[in-house]
Amino acid sequence: MTVHTQHINMTRTPLPILPISLGVLFLGTAITMPFWGQAYWLHEFVNISCFFIFAMMWNLLAGYGGMVSVGQQAFFGLGGYFVLAMGNLAGVSPFIGIPLAAILTAIMALPLSKLAFRLNGGYFAIGTWVIAEVVRLTVANISIVGGGSGTSLTAFRGVDRVFRQHMTYWIALTCVVATVALILLFLRSKQGLALQAIRDSEVAASSQGVDVIRMKLAVYVVAALGCGLAGALYFASNLRISPDAAFSVNWTAFAIFIVMIGGVGRIEGPIIGTFVFWLINHYLSDYGTWYLIGLGGLAIVMSLYMKDGLAGFIHRKTGKDFLSIKRIYRSK
Amino acid sequence: MLETIIQGILLGGLYCIFALGLSLMFGVMRLTNIALGDQIIISGFIAIGMATVLGFNVLWIGLLLLPIAYISGFCFQGWVLNRTLSKDPLPSLVVTFGLSIVIQNTLQMVFGANPRSLDVGSLSTAGVELSPSLTVGVLPLIIFVSAIVCTFGLQWLFAHTAIGRSFRAVSDDREVAELMGLSAKRVFATATGLAFCLIALAGWFQGMRTTVSPSDGPSLLLFAFEAVIIGGMGSFWGTFLGAMVLGVTQQVGFHYDPGWGIWFGHLVFIVVLFIKPNGLFPKTKG
Amino acid sequence: MLLEVQGLNAFYGDAQALFNVSLQLRAGEVVGVLGANGAGKSTLMKSLTGLVAVDKGAIRLRQQPIGGMPPGEIVKHGVALVPEGRRLFPSMTVEENLMMGGYSKRPGRWNKHAIFELFPILEEKRSQPATSLSGGQQQMVAIGRALMSNPDVLLCDEISLGLAPVVIKDIYESLPDICSDGMSVVVVEQDVIVAQQCSARLYCLQEGRVSLEGTSDALTRDQISEAYFGI
């Protein structure tokens, strides 16, 4: 057999035009919205941003890191409670408190990872849920942040309402753009490639010199940071927090729904999914239990019949990825 | 204190039945059934529904519940869960998690949020006097004995019967098991059918012993899971003992402060997971 | 003709592993299949037992097409595999492993007692966990487990791999006894000498194609080397 010598040149795929123009359109609309939009639009945008960031993180964790968690609400709630505690107890402005709370949440994720990482696969999922419950029950017994019935964020007293709404909106928009950009850059980087190698085969990846444990820990902590950010933002915008709302498993349920609809393990998945979720939530959430039965049922149907979600469906029909993280190997 | 510990052990009996269903499905097909708690609750509601509509005696309801559970488990595995089985745990987790949400909200819609219970007449207050100062309920005692019977039965089934061997074979090496002539999908369906019998039994007991309400499911799942991990995976007697440890811890916690009982149980789970990740009673080889 | 493979193409993942492979096996015959790593030997075994999807007509057992049947059906038709690497059930004892082999309940001369007669050491260790045995003894369990289904065709995938030469000799010496009632055997080997000694006819596989076939005694070392390595 003869060996062909080939010069292999690796290039990243060029950034595609269509998504970039859609992104510019979105940004243009979003940046100017406070000047022509109504106040409740801003509020709704902030709420949806929280769902979106949270879903992006769940996708990073489960879709790329292979860690299926049902306990991400632990970090969502912690983010909220950190903003509240810093604001109400130490007088830290929530605008500064939001990023600080995200960082504190990420620090909390370090010890919690020691527990969660002792479990694998499906038992990892339930283990993270237990951790979230422990955090919920612990917070519910701390009276200084309102105990079981929760409390209101008082740090905004004296701040002009319109200014507060606009500031919160700008922070939310910044967070959304930053989340998309950072995850896109990360997945296109060498580390991102390593992460996808781990997802495909841990053994093979570690034999290629990838430090699997470190990589997984990094993803877990980054996901906690993002979830904490989403929670901090949500409760800074909604001004009222309680353990049952902050640590509700429904947050993770919504994230799973968003990611499964959009496409798991695809960066454009949560973007499409959030849009669909927003439509459903906007028009059907009044149906209460029926709405939730529908969401659960749809998640089941998607994972049985359309495992790669709408993004995957579009990809199969058109052969195009919206936001490609693939590399192309060209031989000269 | 002795009374608290005995109450805890009896509570552990109920948790053991929860946990065996989880353990069985995970052991045979590495499948994590997140909807376990909700399936227990829906079994309780079905029992209550049959009691109200058909007016049957509690014992008849239990006997009727088991074949229904077996068939639903068999079909659920055969039609739905078998399609999700792969190295990737995501699809089966999403399907069972989705089912959990569907069950909770369906029950909410049909029965409302109020807790309900299965009327057992005088059995609910009947007690056995162990000493002049110590009386234990007959019903908790029956549940505890059932837990021992179930644990023993499962252990025996796995160790000494053809069904048990087929469970172990597909769990050890599915491909080779199929080479021997087994249909792995059928074996899986049988295992889930059996697990659903345990789930139905658990729901029936839960409805008699305390109450069921639509949102109770997740905490039952967590108790079952904690019992499995505390005891150590891969051994039914380990799960039994793990359930005892969890029951006693919770009961002692409740005794100390009603608000902290559950939290105390979680804490013991975390300590065990941290110090002895293989559980307190790991399976010994050989 | 007992087993007839005609123009078999098979895929391992996305890559084609077998190209137009043909092979015949008569009743009571021992046939050797030789080839280097990655030549397609294991894929051939998996195709014959239904673990790899293939065309229906490509494999015929007593004129009946069995290609693409599920493994559980094929074993009932009388084809059993001793898989590469033995793959005993680790949670089971020696005896339980043998019992699993008899799951298909095909009638015939092989039962637990016949296996214990063939490999007396296994009777001694019948209630020990199968994976606690030595490599050679484990291989006996694997062969015994396949025999328990009373096959007409026994497929042995690299049974000499990782075993000491003495043990290999022992195991291969049991082959004539196994074949004495007309059972046919396909022996897949990397070891040329072993394969040539125990078989009546040989096939060489190279990069998924049959590169040589002939009567074992008539083939020279050079012919085999060429077909084996492609040099």
XYZ file of N, CA and C in Angstrom, chain B residues 67-286:
660
model
N -52.005 -6.292 37.832
C -51.954 -6.636 36.407
C -52.057 -5.424 35.499
N -52.850 -4.430 35.901
C -52.942 -3.208 35.095
C -51.561 -2.567 35.001
N -50.870 -2.512 36.150
C -49.549 -1.887 36.188
C -48.569 -2.662 35.310
N -48.632 -3.986 35.409
C -47.686 -4.789 34.632
C -47.873 -4.521 33.137
N -49.122 -4.538 32.704
C -49.388 -4.346 31.276
C -48.977 -2.934 30.849
N -49.286 -1.921 31.684
C -48.889 -0.564 31.264
C -47.376 -0.443 31.203
N -46.681 -1.027 32.163
C -45.224 -0.964 32.145
C -44.653 -1.654 30.922
N -45.199 -2.826 30.635
C -44.719 -3.602 29.481
C -44.903 -2.802 28.197
N -46.081 -2.228 28.035
C -46.371 -1.475 26.809
C -45.567 -0.176 26.754
N -45.444 0.508 27.890
C -44.717 1.771 27.923
C -43.263 1.545 27.498
N -42.668 0.470 28.020
C -41.289 0.168 27.635
C -41.216 -0.215 26.155
N -42.143 -1.101 25.758
C -42.101 -1.618 24.400
C -42.355 -0.552 23.342
N -43.320 0.320 23.612
C -43.698 1.305 22.597
C -42.888 2.587 22.679
N -42.529 2.987 23.904
C -41.891 4.298 24.049
C -40.415 4.191 24.457
N -40.174 3.637 25.631
C -38.815 3.744 26.185
C -37.771 2.979 25.385
N -38.160 1.844 24.777
C -37.175 1.106 23.989
C -36.611 1.944 22.846
N -37.409 2.917 22.394
C -36.923 3.765 21.297
C -35.880 4.757 21.775
N -35.804 4.978 23.091
C -34.906 6.011 23.598
C -33.586 5.436 24.102
N -33.478 4.102 24.114
C -32.297 3.509 24.734
C -31.084 3.617 23.820
N -30.018 4.215 24.359
C -28.749 4.268 23.654
C -27.710 4.615 24.705
N -26.488 4.831 24.250
C -25.451 5.225 25.212
C -25.759 6.588 25.803
N -26.459 7.403 25.036
C -26.789 8.753 25.454
C -27.999 8.712 26.391
N -27.856 9.166 27.634
C -29.001 9.086 28.552
C -30.056 10.158 28.282
N -29.724 11.138 27.430
C -30.616 12.292 27.264
C -32.047 11.944 26.836
N -32.237 11.157 25.752
C -33.625 10.939 25.305
C -34.507 10.299 26.374
N -34.001 9.290 27.078
C -34.860 8.643 28.070
C -35.135 9.584 29.239
N -34.155 10.413 29.584
C -34.387 11.372 30.667
C -35.434 12.399 30.268
N -35.348 12.890 29.034
C -36.319 13.899 28.595
C -37.714 13.283 28.524
N -37.799 12.059 28.030
C -39.119 11.422 27.909
C -39.737 11.203 29.295
N -38.961 10.680 30.247
C -39.558 10.433 31.559
C -39.815 11.742 32.301
N -38.958 12.736 32.078
C -39.186 14.035 32.714
C -40.441 14.687 32.132
N -40.585 14.601 30.816
C -41.789 15.127 30.172
C -43.035 14.426 30.691
N -42.922 13.104 30.850
C -44.059 12.331 31.360
C -44.414 12.783 32.774
N -43.383 13.081 33.558
C -43.618 13.542 34.916
C -44.476 14.806 34.920
N -44.153 15.731 34.026
C -44.918 16.982 33.946
C -46.347 16.711 33.472
N -46.469 15.804 32.489
C -47.799 15.471 31.972
C -48.660 14.849 33.077
N -48.089 13.906 33.822
C -48.864 13.235 34.883
C -49.295 14.236 35.951
N -48.335 15.053 36.414
C -48.665 16.020 37.471
C -49.824 16.922 37.078
N -49.754 17.441 35.851
C -50.777 18.404 35.466
C -52.106 17.746 35.126
N -52.034 16.519 34.624
C -53.284 15.795 34.367
C -54.005 15.516 35.688
N -53.255 15.070 36.688
C -53.863 14.806 37.992
C -54.440 16.089 38.586
N -53.695 17.166 38.430
C -54.137 18.475 38.912
C -55.482 18.843 38.309
N -55.599 18.548 37.006
C -56.805 18.911 36.292
C -57.990 18.033 36.719
N -57.725 16.739 36.864
C -58.811 15.798 37.147
C -59.209 15.832 38.620
N -58.224 15.850 39.514
C -58.531 15.694 40.933
C -58.361 16.969 41.751
N -57.784 18.033 41.149
C -57.518 19.248 41.917
C -56.301 19.067 42.798
N -55.955 20.140 43.504
C -54.691 20.126 44.238
C -54.789 19.478 45.615
N -56.023 19.190 46.068
C -56.150 18.695 47.442
C -55.604 17.291 47.625
N -54.947 17.057 48.760
C -54.492 15.697 49.042
C -55.679 14.772 49.314
N -55.566 13.545 48.865
C -56.617 12.565 49.107
C -55.998 11.304 49.666
N -56.844 10.461 50.256
C -56.291 9.195 50.727
C -57.283 8.065 50.502
N -56.764 6.872 50.595
C -57.533 5.667 50.344
C -58.093 5.203 51.684
N -59.405 5.068 51.748
C -60.032 4.726 53.019
C -59.825 3.250 53.348
N -59.189 2.995 54.502
C -58.956 1.600 54.884
C -59.732 1.233 56.147
N -60.677 2.071 56.527
C -61.527 1.773 57.678
C -60.729 1.688 58.964
N -60.976 0.639 59.735
C -60.381 0.548 61.065
C -58.889 0.249 61.015
N -58.404 -0.211 59.849
C -56.985 -0.552 59.726
C -56.101 0.663 59.987
N -56.628 1.850 59.664
C -55.796 3.047 59.784
C -55.451 3.342 61.234
N -56.281 2.892 62.172
C -55.993 3.200 63.569
C -55.527 1.978 64.342
N -55.610 0.796 63.715
C -55.249 -0.429 64.432
C -53.771 -0.404 64.805
N -53.466 -0.873 65.999
C -52.079 -0.882 66.447
C -51.733 -2.162 67.178
N -50.439 -2.430 67.225
C -49.944 -3.580 67.991
C -49.151 -3.034 69.151
N -49.469 -3.495 70.360
C -48.766 -2.992 71.531
C -47.502 -3.802 71.753
N -46.343 -3.173 71.562
C -45.081 -3.880 71.778
C -44.702 -3.872 73.252
N -44.947 -2.737 73.892
C -44.762 -2.640 75.344
C -45.782 -1.622 75.810
N -46.005 -1.502 77.112
C -47.057 -0.576 77.558
C -46.899 0.838 77.009
N -45.674 1.234 76.715
C -45.491 2.607 76.251
C -45.279 2.695 74.736
N -45.273 1.544 74.047
C -44.898 1.557 72.631
C -45.898 0.775 71.778
N -46.603 1.496 70.925
C -47.557 0.851 70.023
C -47.187 1.210 68.593
N -47.166 0.217 67.711
C -46.921 0.540 66.295
C -48.155 0.192 65.488
N -48.368 0.961 64.411
C -49.542 0.759 63.588
C -49.469 -0.558 62.816
N -50.615 -1.182 62.622
C -50.654 -2.432 61.858
C -50.321 -2.186 60.394
N -50.872 -1.089 59.856
C -50.652 -0.798 58.444
C -49.162 -0.578 58.119
N -48.466 0.293 58.885
C -47.031 0.435 58.621
C -46.276 -0.881 58.734
N -46.735 -1.719 59.657
C -46.090 -3.016 59.833
C -46.303 -3.894 58.598
N -47.526 -3.870 58.069
C -47.812 -4.639 56.845
C -46.917 -4.148 55.705
N -46.778 -2.812 55.595
C -45.953 -2.241 54.526
C -44.508 -2.689 54.693
N -44.039 -2.671 55.938
C -42.664 -3.054 56.202
C -42.419 -4.522 55.812
N -43.356 -5.385 56.209
C -43.207 -6.799 55.855
C -43.242 -6.966 54.332
N -44.114 -6.204 53.662
C -44.164 -6.274 52.196
C -42.831 -5.876 51.590
N -42.183 -4.862 52.189
C -40.891 -4.422 51.672
C -39.877 -5.555 51.769
N -39.893 -6.261 52.889
C -38.960 -7.396 53.042
C -39.276 -8.458 51.993
N -40.571 -8.745 51.827
C -40.966 -9.759 50.852
C -40.530 -9.349 49.445
N -40.751 -8.082 49.095
C -40.375 -7.613 47.754
C -38.863 -7.701 47.548
N -38.096 -7.264 48.543
C -36.644 -7.298 48.414
C -36.169 -8.734 48.251
N -36.684 -9.597 49.134
C -36.295 -10.997 49.059
C -36.705 -11.589 47.714
N -37.922 -11.276 47.294
C -38.435 -11.813 46.032
C -37.582 -11.392 44.847
N -37.217 -10.112 44.797
C -36.411 -9.629 43.680
C -35.031 -10.274 43.689
N -34.450 -10.354 44.871
C -33.124 -10.957 44.992
C -33.170 -12.411 44.493
N -34.223 -13.116 44.902
C -34.386 -14.521 44.515
C -34.609 -14.629 43.008
N -35.470 -13.739 42.500
C -35.762 -13.742 41.062
C -34.483 -13.567 40.254
N -33.645 -12.607 40.658
C -32.411 -12.339 39.932
C -31.431 -13.496 40.043
N -31.362 -14.099 41.221
C -30.317 -15.096 41.444
C -30.700 -16.466 40.914
N -31.970 -16.831 40.942
C -32.305 -18.240 40.747
C -33.320 -18.552 39.653
N -33.778 -17.575 38.903
C -34.790 -17.914 37.899
C -34.300 -17.564 36.493
N -34.980 -18.134 35.522
C -34.617 -17.866 34.120
C -34.867 -16.398 33.779
N -35.957 -15.822 34.313
C -36.231 -14.396 34.059
C -35.086 -13.552 34.616
N -34.675 -13.876 35.826
C -33.587 -13.134 36.458
C -32.306 -13.231 35.658
N -32.037 -14.455 35.158
C -30.825 -14.613 34.338
C -30.919 -13.780 33.070
N -32.106 -13.734 32.482
C -32.221 -12.942 31.259
C -32.040 -11.454 31.574
N -32.515 -11.009 32.748
C -32.272 -9.618 33.162
C -30.779 -9.350 33.259
N -30.063 -10.286 33.919
C -28.624 -10.068 34.102
C -27.902 -10.128 32.764
N -28.355 -11.045 31.895
C -27.679 -11.204 30.611
C -27.753 -9.915 29.782
N -28.948 -9.327 29.652
C -29.047 -8.111 28.834
C -28.324 -6.948 29.492
N -28.265 -6.964 30.810
C -27.554 -5.897 31.498
C -26.038 -6.054 31.340
N -25.553 -7.293 31.384
C -24.114 -7.555 31.218
C -23.651 -7.226 29.804
N -24.335 -7.780 28.814
C -23.883 -7.659 27.428
C -25.063 -7.940 26.510
N -25.698 -6.847 26.098
C -26.936 -6.984 25.333
C -26.725 -7.766 24.046
N -25.605 -7.480 23.347
C -25.367 -8.110 22.051
C -25.236 -9.624 22.196
N -24.424 -10.052 23.157
C -24.238 -11.491 23.351
C -25.539 -12.141 23.823
N -26.286 -11.424 24.662
C -27.569 -11.975 25.114
C -28.466 -12.261 23.905
N -28.441 -11.348 22.929
C -29.265 -11.569 21.738
C -28.744 -12.742 20.914
N -27.426 -12.929 20.943
C -26.855 -14.101 20.255
C -27.374 -15.408 20.843
N -27.716 -15.373 22.127
C -28.227 -16.585 22.777
C -29.695 -16.825 22.432
N -30.313 -15.864 21.772
C -31.710 -16.034 21.395
C -32.673 -15.170 22.182
N -32.153 -14.316 23.055
C -33.043 -13.430 23.800
C -33.444 -12.236 22.939
N -34.668 -11.725 23.165
C -35.018 -10.456 22.567
C -34.859 -9.421 23.672
N -33.812 -8.598 23.546
C -33.523 -7.639 24.622
C -34.725 -6.739 24.867
N -35.414 -6.350 23.804
C -36.534 -5.426 23.960
C -37.653 -6.047 24.796
N -37.850 -7.353 24.589
C -38.873 -8.054 25.355
C -38.475 -8.164 26.817
N -37.188 -8.459 27.032
C -36.690 -8.559 28.401
C -36.845 -7.202 29.100
N -36.511 -6.127 28.382
C -36.660 -4.787 28.958
C -38.123 -4.521 29.327
N -39.012 -4.893 28.411
C -40.434 -4.641 28.666
C -40.895 -5.409 29.904
N -40.414 -6.649 30.047
C -40.771 -7.447 31.225
C -40.273 -6.760 32.496
N -39.021 -6.264 32.443
C -38.448 -5.606 33.618
C -39.268 -4.386 34.010
N -39.649 -3.585 33.004
C -40.433 -2.388 33.324
C -41.826 -2.770 33.814
N -42.391 -3.833 33.252
C -43.676 -4.311 33.749
C -43.599 -4.633 35.227
N -42.530 -5.322 35.587
C -42.316 -5.691 36.983
C -42.100 -4.461 37.855
N -41.294 -3.514 37.330
C -41.028 -2.277 38.080
C -42.336 -1.519 38.310
N -43.231 -1.548 37.307
C -44.508 -0.851 37.463
C -45.384 -1.532 38.518
N -45.242 -2.849 38.680
C -45.975 -3.527 39.754
C -45.524 -2.978 41.109
N -44.197 -2.818 41.260
C -43.680 -2.259 42.512
C -44.176 -0.828 42.701
N -44.204 -0.082 41.594
C -44.669 1.305 41.655
C -46.137 1.354 42.088
N -46.951 0.452 41.506
C -48.378 0.427 41.848
C -48.564 0.052 43.317
N -47.777 -0.926 43.763
C -47.836 -1.334 45.168
C -47.498 -0.148 46.059
N -46.443 0.583 45.669
C -46.014 1.753 46.442
C -47.123 2.800 46.499
N -47.776 3.040 45.343
C -48.841 4.040 45.302
C -50.037 3.624 46.153
N -50.359 2.346 46.095
C -51.469 1.792 46.879
C -51.197 1.993 48.371
N -49.976 1.642 48.796
C -49.599 1.807 50.197
C -49.566 3.286 50.591
N -48.979 4.114 49.722
C -48.869 5.547 50.013
C -50.259 6.133 50.224
N -51.208 5.735 49.356
C -52.572 6.238 49.483
C -53.238 5.800 50.773
N -52.884 4.599 51.265
C -53.482 4.112 52.508
C -52.817 4.729 53.722
N -51.463 4.852 53.648
C -50.713 5.254 54.837
C -50.860 6.754 55.100
N -50.709 7.548 54.056
C -50.870 8.998 54.254
C -51.818 9.529 53.187
N -51.374 10.497 52.436
C -52.229 11.062 51.389
C -51.424 11.146 50.101
N -52.141 11.312 49.002
C -51.461 11.607 47.745
C -52.007 12.927 47.216
N -51.113 13.766 46.690
C -51.565 14.955 45.975
C -50.697 15.117 44.733
N -51.255 15.761 43.691
C -50.601 15.728 42.375
C -49.154 16.181 42.363
N -48.781 17.063 43.296
C -47.423 17.602 43.218
C -46.434 16.837 44.089
N -46.853 15.723 44.683
C -45.967 14.970 45.591
C -44.881 14.173 44.888
N -45.103 13.861 43.604
C -44.242 12.914 42.894
C -42.751 13.149 43.022
N -42.259 14.368 42.662
C -40.814 14.575 42.681
C -40.159 14.209 44.010
N -40.781 14.554 45.143
C -40.082 14.238 46.392
C -40.013 12.727 46.607
N -41.031 11.990 46.160
C -40.951 10.528 46.292
C -39.805 9.976 45.444
N -39.638 10.547 44.237
C -38.518 10.133 43.380
C -37.193 10.370 44.102
N -37.073 11.544 44.722
C -35.809 11.866 45.385
C -35.550 10.922 46.554
N -36.605 10.570 47.321
C -36.406 9.627 48.434
C -35.951 8.267 47.897
N -36.602 7.819 46.843
C -36.239 6.525 46.258
C -34.777 6.536 45.820
N -34.408 7.618 45.158
C -33.040 7.752 44.661
C -32.043 7.766 45.818
N -32.366 8.527 46.860
C -31.453 8.610 48.004
C -31.272 7.247 48.655
N -32.367 6.498 48.765
C -32.260 5.162 49.359
C -31.315 4.288 48.534
N -31.443 4.364 47.201
C -30.587 3.545 46.332
C -29.121 3.917 46.519
N -28.827 5.211 46.534
C -27.423 5.649 46.617
C -26.851 5.394 48.020
N -27.656 5.658 49.056
C -27.157 5.413 50.420
C -26.829 3.934 50.581
N -27.695 3.076 50.061
C -27.479 1.639 50.230
C -26.355 1.117 49.345
N -26.177 1.724 48.195
C -25.164 1.223 47.249
C -25.860 0.526 46.096
N -25.469 0.913 44.872
C -26.156 0.381 43.691
C -25.842 -1.095 43.486
N -26.739 -1.802 42.860
C -26.442 -3.161 42.434
C -26.824 -4.249 43.421
N -27.413 -3.872 44.543
C -27.839 -4.920 45.470
C -29.169 -4.520 46.097
N -30.154 -5.413 46.027
C -31.481 -5.067 46.533
C -31.489 -4.952 48.051
N -30.697 -5.797 48.732
C -30.654 -5.669 50.195
C -29.967 -4.368 50.583
N -29.003 -3.926 49.777
C -28.380 -2.626 50.008
C -29.419 -1.521 49.933
N -30.289 -1.600 48.904
C -31.357 -0.615 48.764
C -32.296 -0.662 49.973
N -32.616 -1.871 50.418
C -33.487 -2.029 51.586
C -32.882 -1.308 52.794
N -31.589 -1.579 53.062
C -30.935 -0.961 54.210
C -30.814 0.554 54.025
N -30.527 0.967 52.772
C -30.451 2.402 52.491
C -31.772 3.089 52.823
N -32.880 2.427 52.478
C -34.200 2.986 52.766
C -34.417 3.093 54.277
N -33.944 2.097 55.015
C -34.061 2.151 56.476
C -33.300 3.357 57.028
N -32.054 3.526 56.551
C -31.231 4.646 57.020
C -31.943 5.965 56.727
N -32.491 6.089 55.504
C -33.169 7.329 55.128
C -34.412 7.558 56.004
N -35.199 6.492 56.192
C -36.427 6.608 56.984
C -36.114 7.035 58.411
N -35.131 6.388 59.014
C -34.781 6.709 60.399
C -34.271 8.143 60.493
N -33.393 8.521 59.557
C -32.845 9.879 59.603
C -33.946 10.919 59.505
N -34.859 10.710 58.557
C -35.944 11.686 58.403
C -36.789 11.760 59.661
N -37.092 10.595 60.225
C -37.968 10.551 61.385
C -37.304 11.240 62.584
N -35.994 10.994 62.733
C -35.269 11.668 63.816
C -35.289 13.173 63.562
N -35.086 13.555 62.296
C -35.130 14.977 61.938
C -36.476 15.597 62.257
N -37.566 14.910 61.891
C -38.918 15.405 62.172
C -39.131 15.562 63.672
N -38.608 14.594 64.418
C -38.760 14.592 65.862
C -38.116 15.841 66.454
N -36.960 16.202 65.870
C -36.184 17.339 66.361
C -36.848 18.647 65.939
N -37.229 18.733 64.675
C -37.908 19.934 64.178
C -38.633 19.574 62.889
N -39.968 19.681 62.869
C -40.743 19.246 61.689
C -40.282 19.905 60.385
N -39.737 21.122 60.466
C -39.321 21.816 59.245
C -38.038 21.261 58.643
N -37.296 20.478 59.418
C -35.975 20.064 58.970
C -35.857 18.578 58.665
N -36.950 17.813 58.832
C -36.878 16.359 58.666
C -36.358 15.940 57.304
N -36.985 16.476 56.259
C -36.605 16.115 54.893
C -35.178 16.564 54.607
N -34.881 17.782 55.079
C -33.560 18.361 54.866
C -32.493 17.471 55.495
N -32.807 16.966 56.668
C -31.889 16.087 57.384
C -31.624 14.814 56.573
N -32.677 14.271 55.956
C -32.521 13.093 55.098
C -31.617 13.388 53.917
N -31.843 14.543 53.276
C -30.994 14.948 52.151
C -29.539 15.049 52.601
N -29.354 15.593 53.816
C -28.000 15.822 54.325
C -27.254 14.495 54.464
N -27.949 13.491 55.010
C -27.306 12.190 55.169
C -26.936 11.614 53.800
N -27.825 11.807 52.831
C -27.531 11.370 51.466
C -26.250 12.028 50.973
N -26.147 13.347 51.178
C -24.979 14.080 50.677
C -23.713 13.610 51.372
N -23.794 13.413 52.682
C -22.615 12.960 53.428
C -22.173 11.586 52.918
N -23.143 10.687 52.729
C -22.786 9.345 52.238
C -22.180 9.447 50.837
N -22.795 10.249 49.986
C -22.304 10.384 48.612
C -20.873 10.912 48.622
N -20.594 11.808 49.570
C -19.279 12.422 49.617
C -18.236 11.468 50.198
N -18.609 10.789 51.269
C -17.610 9.958 51.962
C -17.538 8.549 51.376
N -18.695 7.970 51.077
C -18.717 6.615 50.528
C -19.568 6.585 49.261
N -18.988 7.019 48.128
C -19.789 7.117 46.886
C -20.390 5.786 46.454
N -19.835 4.675 46.917
C -20.412 3.383 46.539
C -21.491 2.913 47.507
N -21.854 3.770 48.452
C -22.926 3.428 49.366
C -22.412 2.767 50.630
N -23.320 2.682 51.623
C -22.923 2.113 52.907
C -22.825 0.593 52.846
N -23.620 -0.012 51.968
C -23.643 -1.476 51.915
C -23.357 -1.948 50.498
N -22.141 -1.664 49.989
C -21.862 -2.007 48.587
C -21.846 -3.508 48.372
N -22.130 -3.883 47.136
C -22.162 -5.294 46.777
C -20.739 -5.843 46.803
N -20.550 -6.946 47.490
C -19.216 -7.552 47.500
C -19.156 -8.632 46.437
N -18.045 -8.650 45.741
C -17.898 -9.613 44.637
C -17.599 -11.002 45.180
N -18.028 -12.012 44.427
C -17.613 -13.365 44.722
C -18.553 -14.130 45.621
